[in-house]
Coordinates of C-alpha atoms in Angstrom, one line a residue:
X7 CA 0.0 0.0 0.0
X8 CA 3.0 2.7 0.8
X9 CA 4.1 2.1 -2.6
X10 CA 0.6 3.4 -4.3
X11 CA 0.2 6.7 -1.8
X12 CA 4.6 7.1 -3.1
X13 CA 3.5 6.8 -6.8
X14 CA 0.5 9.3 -5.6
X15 CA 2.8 12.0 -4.1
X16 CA 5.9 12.1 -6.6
X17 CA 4.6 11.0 -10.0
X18 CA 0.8 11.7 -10.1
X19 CA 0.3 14.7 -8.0
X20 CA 1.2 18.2 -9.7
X21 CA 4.2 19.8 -8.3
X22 CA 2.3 22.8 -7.3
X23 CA -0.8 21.5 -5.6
X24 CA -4.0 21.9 -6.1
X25 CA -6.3 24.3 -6.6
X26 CA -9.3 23.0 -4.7
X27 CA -10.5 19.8 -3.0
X28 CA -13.0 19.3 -5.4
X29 CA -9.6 19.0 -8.3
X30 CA -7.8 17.0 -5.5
X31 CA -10.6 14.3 -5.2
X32 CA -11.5 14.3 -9.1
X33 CA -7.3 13.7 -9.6
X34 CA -7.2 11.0 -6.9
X35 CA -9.8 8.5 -8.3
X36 CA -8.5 9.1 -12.0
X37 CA -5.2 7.8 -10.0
X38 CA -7.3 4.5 -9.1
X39 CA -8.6 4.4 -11.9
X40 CA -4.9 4.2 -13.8
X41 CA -3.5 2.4 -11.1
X42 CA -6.1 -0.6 -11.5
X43 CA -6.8 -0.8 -14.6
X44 CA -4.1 0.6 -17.0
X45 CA -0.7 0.3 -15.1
X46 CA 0.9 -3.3 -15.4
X47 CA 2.5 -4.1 -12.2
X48 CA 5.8 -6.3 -12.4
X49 CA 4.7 -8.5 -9.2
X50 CA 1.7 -9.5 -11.5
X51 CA 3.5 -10.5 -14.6
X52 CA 2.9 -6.7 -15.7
X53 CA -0.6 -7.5 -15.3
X54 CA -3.5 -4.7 -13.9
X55 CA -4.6 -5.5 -10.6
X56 CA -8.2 -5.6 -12.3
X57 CA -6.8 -8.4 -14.5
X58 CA -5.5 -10.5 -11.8
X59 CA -8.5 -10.0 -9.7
X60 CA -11.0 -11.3 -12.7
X61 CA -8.9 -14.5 -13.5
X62 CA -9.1 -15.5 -9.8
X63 CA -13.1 -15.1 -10.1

């Protein structure tokens, strides 16, 4: 879990903040979003989260 709030801070999240919460939230599930659906993850076999879950269903 560290690992997703570290890819949140230094890669996802503009350098100068944000304007309002409203921006803040709207950024943080298009995060999710990416994060479980679109971004491979090298522990999976570069497989999305959403991938792995569905073949174990």
């Amino acid at each position: 879990m560290g690992r997703v709030f570290r890819i949140l801070k230094k890669e996802w999240r503009p350098e100068v903040g944000y304007e309002s919460v409203d921006q803040a939230t709207t950024d943080a599930f298009a995060f999710i979003r990416y994060y479980n659906f679109m971004r491979g993850h090298s522990y999976n076999n570069y497989a999305t989260p959403a991938e792995v879950e569905k073949a174990f269903k």
